[in-house]
Amino acid sequence: MGWIRAFHYTRHRVVRLSDTTHKIALGLALGAGISFTPLLGTHFIQAGALAYMLRANFISALIGTFVGNPWTFPFMWWAAISLGSYLLGLFGVSASATLPEHVDFSTLWEIFRNEPVRIFLPWALGGYLICFTSLIVTYPMFYRLVRTAKKARTKARLRKVRKAAIEITGQKK
């Protein structure tokens, strides 16, 4: 399955969710925001828990976590660590992380294993701040996208019903 086809299929599934536009958009925004957090293996759990607590759509929250993927994680994590380090520096906390010139997974793992607070504290602080900030930014965007797609789907369904009714009754267009 190609990436474009996968995107269209996911969009199709989101639009067909039987929930309000608000709940679907909130779920997508929650999932996208959680992708900034450092606890990589728990994004689904965090998104699901937040969706439950805020009464958002659970499935759309899980789909929203796919905003974080191997292509976007490096930028998201860099932003989270940079923001967290900056904020900790403002308060005089020296636990801020400075990343080496060449960063790969093994380098991050070594830093995390040897000095977990040095990288985790700024990453968590920056990640959760960006997470909640991104909710404010992405919710209206997702709301408009879902509302527009649902309206288009309803319009297409009504067009089909009208066409079938015309054929059944023998009316002219």
PDB file of C-alpha atoms in Angstrom:
ATOM      1  CA  MET A   1       0.000   0.000   0.000  1.00  0.00           C
ATOM      2  CA  GLY A   2       1.491   3.342  -1.025  1.00  0.00           C
ATOM      3  CA  TRP A   3       1.726   6.295   1.361  1.00  0.00           C
ATOM      4  CA  ILE A   4      -0.807   8.379  -0.544  1.00  0.00           C
ATOM      5  CA  ARG A   5      -3.293   5.534  -0.546  1.00  0.00           C
ATOM      6  CA  ALA A   6      -2.707   4.957   3.182  1.00  0.00           C
ATOM      7  CA  PHE A   7      -3.308   8.655   3.860  1.00  0.00           C
ATOM      8  CA  HIS A   8      -6.552   8.648   1.855  1.00  0.00           C
ATOM      9  CA  TYR A   9      -7.741   5.491   3.597  1.00  0.00           C
ATOM     10  CA  THR A  10      -7.005   6.978   7.033  1.00  0.00           C
ATOM     11  CA  ARG A  11      -8.793  10.204   6.112  1.00  0.00           C
ATOM     12  CA  HIS A  12     -11.743   8.136   4.883  1.00  0.00           C
ATOM     13  CA  ARG A  13     -11.884   6.201   8.173  1.00  0.00           C
ATOM     14  CA  VAL A  14     -11.668   9.379  10.276  1.00  0.00           C
ATOM     15  CA  VAL A  15     -14.516  11.031   8.373  1.00  0.00           C
ATOM     16  CA  ARG A  16     -16.670   7.933   8.783  1.00  0.00           C
ATOM     17  CA  LEU A  17     -16.237   7.821  12.571  1.00  0.00           C
ATOM     18  CA  SER A  18     -19.668   8.072  14.143  1.00  0.00           C
ATOM     19  CA  ASP A  19     -18.971  10.848  16.600  1.00  0.00           C
ATOM     20  CA  THR A  20     -19.229  14.613  16.712  1.00  0.00           C
ATOM     21  CA  THR A  21     -16.819  16.783  14.794  1.00  0.00           C
ATOM     22  CA  HIS A  22     -15.611  18.247  18.096  1.00  0.00           C
ATOM     23  CA  LYS A  23     -14.745  14.859  19.605  1.00  0.00           C
ATOM     24  CA  ILE A  24     -12.972  13.643  16.468  1.00  0.00           C
ATOM     25  CA  ALA A  25     -10.955  16.855  16.090  1.00  0.00           C
ATOM     26  CA  LEU A  26     -10.052  16.856  19.788  1.00  0.00           C
ATOM     27  CA  GLY A  27      -8.873  13.258  19.527  1.00  0.00           C
ATOM     28  CA  LEU A  28      -6.703  14.033  16.517  1.00  0.00           C
ATOM     29  CA  ALA A  29      -5.215  17.079  18.261  1.00  0.00           C
ATOM     30  CA  LEU A  30      -4.517  15.066  21.431  1.00  0.00           C
ATOM     31  CA  GLY A  31      -2.757  12.342  19.478  1.00  0.00           C
ATOM     32  CA  ALA A  32      -0.691  14.829  17.502  1.00  0.00           C
ATOM     33  CA  GLY A  33       0.314  16.675  20.668  1.00  0.00           C
ATOM     34  CA  ILE A  34       1.293  13.527  22.546  1.00  0.00           C
ATOM     35  CA  SER A  35       3.801  12.775  19.780  1.00  0.00           C
ATOM     36  CA  PHE A  36       6.058  15.495  21.218  1.00  0.00           C
ATOM     37  CA  THR A  37       6.473  13.690  24.526  1.00  0.00           C
ATOM     38  CA  PRO A  38       9.552  11.593  25.312  1.00  0.00           C
ATOM     39  CA  LEU A  39       7.847   8.364  26.364  1.00  0.00           C
ATOM     40  CA  LEU A  40       7.935   6.787  22.918  1.00  0.00           C
ATOM     41  CA  GLY A  41       6.361   3.420  23.704  1.00  0.00           C
ATOM     42  CA  THR A  42       3.460   4.997  25.546  1.00  0.00           C
ATOM     43  CA  HIS A  43       2.050   7.457  23.015  1.00  0.00           C
ATOM     44  CA  PHE A  44      -0.997   5.261  22.321  1.00  0.00           C
ATOM     45  CA  ILE A  45      -1.642   4.820  26.046  1.00  0.00           C
ATOM     46  CA  GLN A  46      -1.240   8.535  26.781  1.00  0.00           C
ATOM     47  CA  ALA A  47      -3.449   9.540  23.848  1.00  0.00           C
ATOM     48  CA  GLY A  48      -6.100   7.001  24.823  1.00  0.00           C
ATOM     49  CA  ALA A  49      -6.070   8.075  28.474  1.00  0.00           C
ATOM     50  CA  LEU A  50      -6.337  11.765  27.573  1.00  0.00           C
ATOM     51  CA  ALA A  51      -9.115  11.006  25.077  1.00  0.00           C
ATOM     52  CA  TYR A  52     -11.011   9.163  27.799  1.00  0.00           C
ATOM     53  CA  MET A  53     -10.512  11.953  30.360  1.00  0.00           C
ATOM     54  CA  LEU A  54     -11.472  14.732  27.943  1.00  0.00           C
ATOM     55  CA  ARG A  55     -14.238  12.679  26.270  1.00  0.00           C
ATOM     56  CA  ALA A  56     -12.584  12.864  22.872  1.00  0.00           C
ATOM     57  CA  ASN A  57     -12.832  10.150  20.236  1.00  0.00           C
ATOM     58  CA  PHE A  58     -10.486   7.306  21.208  1.00  0.00           C
ATOM     59  CA  ILE A  59      -9.836   6.052  17.668  1.00  0.00           C
ATOM     60  CA  SER A  60      -9.055   9.520  16.320  1.00  0.00           C
ATOM     61  CA  ALA A  61      -6.636  10.063  19.233  1.00  0.00           C
ATOM     62  CA  LEU A  62      -4.765   6.908  18.240  1.00  0.00           C
ATOM     63  CA  ILE A  63      -4.733   8.000  14.600  1.00  0.00           C
ATOM     64  CA  GLY A  64      -3.441  11.423  15.663  1.00  0.00           C
ATOM     65  CA  THR A  65      -0.344   9.844  17.207  1.00  0.00           C
ATOM     66  CA  PHE A  66       0.836   8.992  13.700  1.00  0.00           C
ATOM     67  CA  VAL A  67       1.825  12.648  13.308  1.00  0.00           C
ATOM     68  CA  GLY A  68       4.879  11.436  15.182  1.00  0.00           C
ATOM     69  CA  ASN A  69       6.732   9.094  12.872  1.00  0.00           C
ATOM     70  CA  PRO A  70      10.361   8.376  11.946  1.00  0.00           C
ATOM     71  CA  TRP A  71      10.446  11.428   9.665  1.00  0.00           C
ATOM     72  CA  THR A  72       8.987  13.900  12.158  1.00  0.00           C
ATOM     73  CA  PHE A  73      10.324  12.609  15.490  1.00  0.00           C
ATOM     74  CA  PRO A  74      13.819  14.109  15.144  1.00  0.00           C
ATOM     75  CA  PHE A  75      12.388  17.610  14.608  1.00  0.00           C
ATOM     76  CA  MET A  76       9.759  17.201  17.308  1.00  0.00           C
ATOM     77  CA  TRP A  77      12.249  15.911  19.852  1.00  0.00           C
ATOM     78  CA  TRP A  78      14.810  18.575  18.988  1.00  0.00           C
ATOM     79  CA  ALA A  79      12.155  21.250  19.556  1.00  0.00           C
ATOM     80  CA  ALA A  80      11.086  19.663  22.851  1.00  0.00           C
ATOM     81  CA  ILE A  81      14.638  19.280  24.173  1.00  0.00           C
ATOM     82  CA  SER A  82      15.611  22.787  23.059  1.00  0.00           C
ATOM     83  CA  LEU A  83      12.566  24.382  24.696  1.00  0.00           C
ATOM     84  CA  GLY A  84      13.013  22.361  27.885  1.00  0.00           C
ATOM     85  CA  SER A  85      16.720  23.217  28.092  1.00  0.00           C
ATOM     86  CA  TYR A  86      15.980  26.898  27.533  1.00  0.00           C
ATOM     87  CA  LEU A  87      13.297  26.972  30.235  1.00  0.00           C
ATOM     88  CA  LEU A  88      15.452  25.085  32.722  1.00  0.00           C
ATOM     89  CA  GLY A  89      18.278  27.518  31.992  1.00  0.00           C
ATOM     90  CA  LEU A  90      15.966  30.425  32.819  1.00  0.00           C
ATOM     91  CA  PHE A  91      15.406  28.937  36.263  1.00  0.00           C
ATOM     92  CA  GLY A  92      19.071  28.157  36.798  1.00  0.00           C
ATOM     93  CA  VAL A  93      18.702  24.384  36.626  1.00  0.00           C
ATOM     94  CA  SER A  94      21.843  22.826  35.202  1.00  0.00           C
ATOM     95  CA  ALA A  95      20.156  19.574  34.147  1.00  0.00           C
ATOM     96  CA  SER A  96      19.773  20.856  30.616  1.00  0.00           C
ATOM     97  CA  ALA A  97      20.898  18.704  27.740  1.00  0.00           C
ATOM     98  CA  THR A  98      23.349  19.650  25.063  1.00  0.00           C
ATOM     99  CA  LEU A  99      23.181  17.304  22.158  1.00  0.00           C
ATOM    100  CA  PRO A 100      26.360  16.267  20.364  1.00  0.00           C
ATOM    101  CA  GLU A 101      27.002  17.284  16.757  1.00  0.00           C
ATOM    102  CA  HIS A 102      26.056  13.862  15.351  1.00  0.00           C
ATOM    103  CA  VAL A 103      22.971  12.398  17.015  1.00  0.00           C
ATOM    104  CA  ASP A 104      21.680   8.929  16.327  1.00  0.00           C
ATOM    105  CA  PHE A 105      19.675   6.477  18.390  1.00  0.00           C
ATOM    106  CA  SER A 106      22.715   4.844  19.993  1.00  0.00           C
ATOM    107  CA  THR A 107      24.109   8.238  21.070  1.00  0.00           C
ATOM    108  CA  LEU A 108      20.779   9.237  22.600  1.00  0.00           C
ATOM    109  CA  TRP A 109      20.542   5.866  24.314  1.00  0.00           C
ATOM    110  CA  GLU A 110      24.024   6.262  25.826  1.00  0.00           C
ATOM    111  CA  ILE A 111      23.210   9.737  27.140  1.00  0.00           C
ATOM    112  CA  PHE A 112      19.880   8.514  28.481  1.00  0.00           C
ATOM    113  CA  ARG A 113      21.420   5.418  30.093  1.00  0.00           C
ATOM    114  CA  ASN A 114      24.339   7.257  31.720  1.00  0.00           C
ATOM    115  CA  GLU A 115      22.596  10.486  32.715  1.00  0.00           C
ATOM    116  CA  PRO A 116      18.816  10.085  32.354  1.00  0.00           C
ATOM    117  CA  VAL A 117      17.903  13.371  34.041  1.00  0.00           C
ATOM    118  CA  ARG A 118      20.216  15.356  31.767  1.00  0.00           C
ATOM    119  CA  ILE A 119      18.140  14.530  28.696  1.00  0.00           C
ATOM    120  CA  PHE A 120      14.800  13.360  30.096  1.00  0.00           C
ATOM    121  CA  LEU A 121      13.971  16.386  32.251  1.00  0.00           C
ATOM    122  CA  PRO A 122      14.293  19.002  29.473  1.00  0.00           C
ATOM    123  CA  TRP A 123      12.697  16.623  26.969  1.00  0.00           C
ATOM    124  CA  ALA A 124       9.682  15.987  29.219  1.00  0.00           C
ATOM    125  CA  LEU A 125       9.276  19.649  30.161  1.00  0.00           C
ATOM    126  CA  GLY A 126       9.553  20.888  26.569  1.00  0.00           C
ATOM    127  CA  GLY A 127       7.577  17.967  25.145  1.00  0.00           C
ATOM    128  CA  TYR A 128       4.553  18.382  27.381  1.00  0.00           C
ATOM    129  CA  LEU A 129       4.557  22.171  26.979  1.00  0.00           C
ATOM    130  CA  ILE A 130       4.628  21.800  23.188  1.00  0.00           C
ATOM    131  CA  CYS A 131       1.984  19.060  23.481  1.00  0.00           C
ATOM    132  CA  PHE A 132      -0.517  21.328  25.192  1.00  0.00           C
ATOM    133  CA  THR A 133       0.406  24.305  23.027  1.00  0.00           C
ATOM    134  CA  SER A 134      -0.106  22.211  19.898  1.00  0.00           C
ATOM    135  CA  LEU A 135      -3.607  21.310  21.116  1.00  0.00           C
ATOM    136  CA  ILE A 136      -4.546  24.973  20.922  1.00  0.00           C
ATOM    137  CA  VAL A 137      -3.035  25.284  17.446  1.00  0.00           C
ATOM    138  CA  THR A 138      -4.113  21.995  15.854  1.00  0.00           C
ATOM    139  CA  TYR A 139      -7.644  21.626  17.253  1.00  0.00           C
ATOM    140  CA  PRO A 140      -9.176  24.406  15.091  1.00  0.00           C
ATOM    141  CA  MET A 141      -7.314  23.096  12.053  1.00  0.00           C
ATOM    142  CA  PHE A 142      -8.519  19.517  12.580  1.00  0.00           C
ATOM    143  CA  TYR A 143     -12.030  20.762  13.394  1.00  0.00           C
ATOM    144  CA  ARG A 144     -12.307  22.596  10.072  1.00  0.00           C
ATOM    145  CA  LEU A 145     -10.851  19.643   8.145  1.00  0.00           C
ATOM    146  CA  VAL A 146     -13.215  17.115   9.733  1.00  0.00           C
ATOM    147  CA  ARG A 147     -16.261  19.400   9.416  1.00  0.00           C
ATOM    148  CA  THR A 148     -15.538  20.069   5.729  1.00  0.00           C
ATOM    149  CA  ALA A 149     -14.984  16.379   4.988  1.00  0.00           C
ATOM    150  CA  LYS A 150     -18.156  15.341   6.838  1.00  0.00           C
ATOM    151  CA  LYS A 151     -20.194  17.964   4.954  1.00  0.00           C
ATOM    152  CA  ALA A 152     -18.791  16.741   1.637  1.00  0.00           C
ATOM    153  CA  ARG A 153     -19.620  13.145   2.595  1.00  0.00           C
ATOM    154  CA  THR A 154     -23.178  14.104   3.553  1.00  0.00           C
ATOM    155  CA  LYS A 155     -23.594  16.057   0.321  1.00  0.00           C
ATOM    156  CA  ALA A 156     -22.375  13.095  -1.752  1.00  0.00           C
ATOM    157  CA  ARG A 157     -24.711  10.709   0.076  1.00  0.00           C
ATOM    158  CA  LEU A 158     -27.687  13.036  -0.495  1.00  0.00           C
ATOM    159  CA  ARG A 159     -26.782  13.301  -4.177  1.00  0.00           C
ATOM    160  CA  LYS A 160     -26.850   9.490  -4.452  1.00  0.00           C
ATOM    161  CA  VAL A 161     -30.185   9.268  -2.631  1.00  0.00           C
ATOM    162  CA  ARG A 162     -31.678  11.961  -4.850  1.00  0.00           C
ATOM    163  CA  LYS A 163     -30.429  10.208  -7.979  1.00  0.00           C
ATOM    164  CA  ALA A 164     -31.878   6.878  -6.805  1.00  0.00           C
ATOM    165  CA  ALA A 165     -35.198   8.531  -5.915  1.00  0.00           C
ATOM    166  CA  ILE A 166     -35.407  10.122  -9.361  1.00  0.00           C
ATOM    167  CA  GLU A 167     -34.721   6.757 -11.022  1.00  0.00           C
ATOM    168  CA  ILE A 168     -37.284   4.928  -8.877  1.00  0.00           C
ATOM    169  CA  THR A 169     -40.074   7.477  -9.326  1.00  0.00           C
ATOM    170  CA  GLY A 170     -39.289   8.144 -12.965  1.00  0.00           C
ATOM    171  CA  GLN A 171     -39.067  11.892 -12.497  1.00  0.00           C
ATOM    172  CA  LYS A 172     -37.074  14.131 -14.750  1.00  0.00           C
ATOM    173  CA  LYS A 173     -34.099  16.069 -13.446  1.00  0.00           C
TER     174      LYS A 173
END
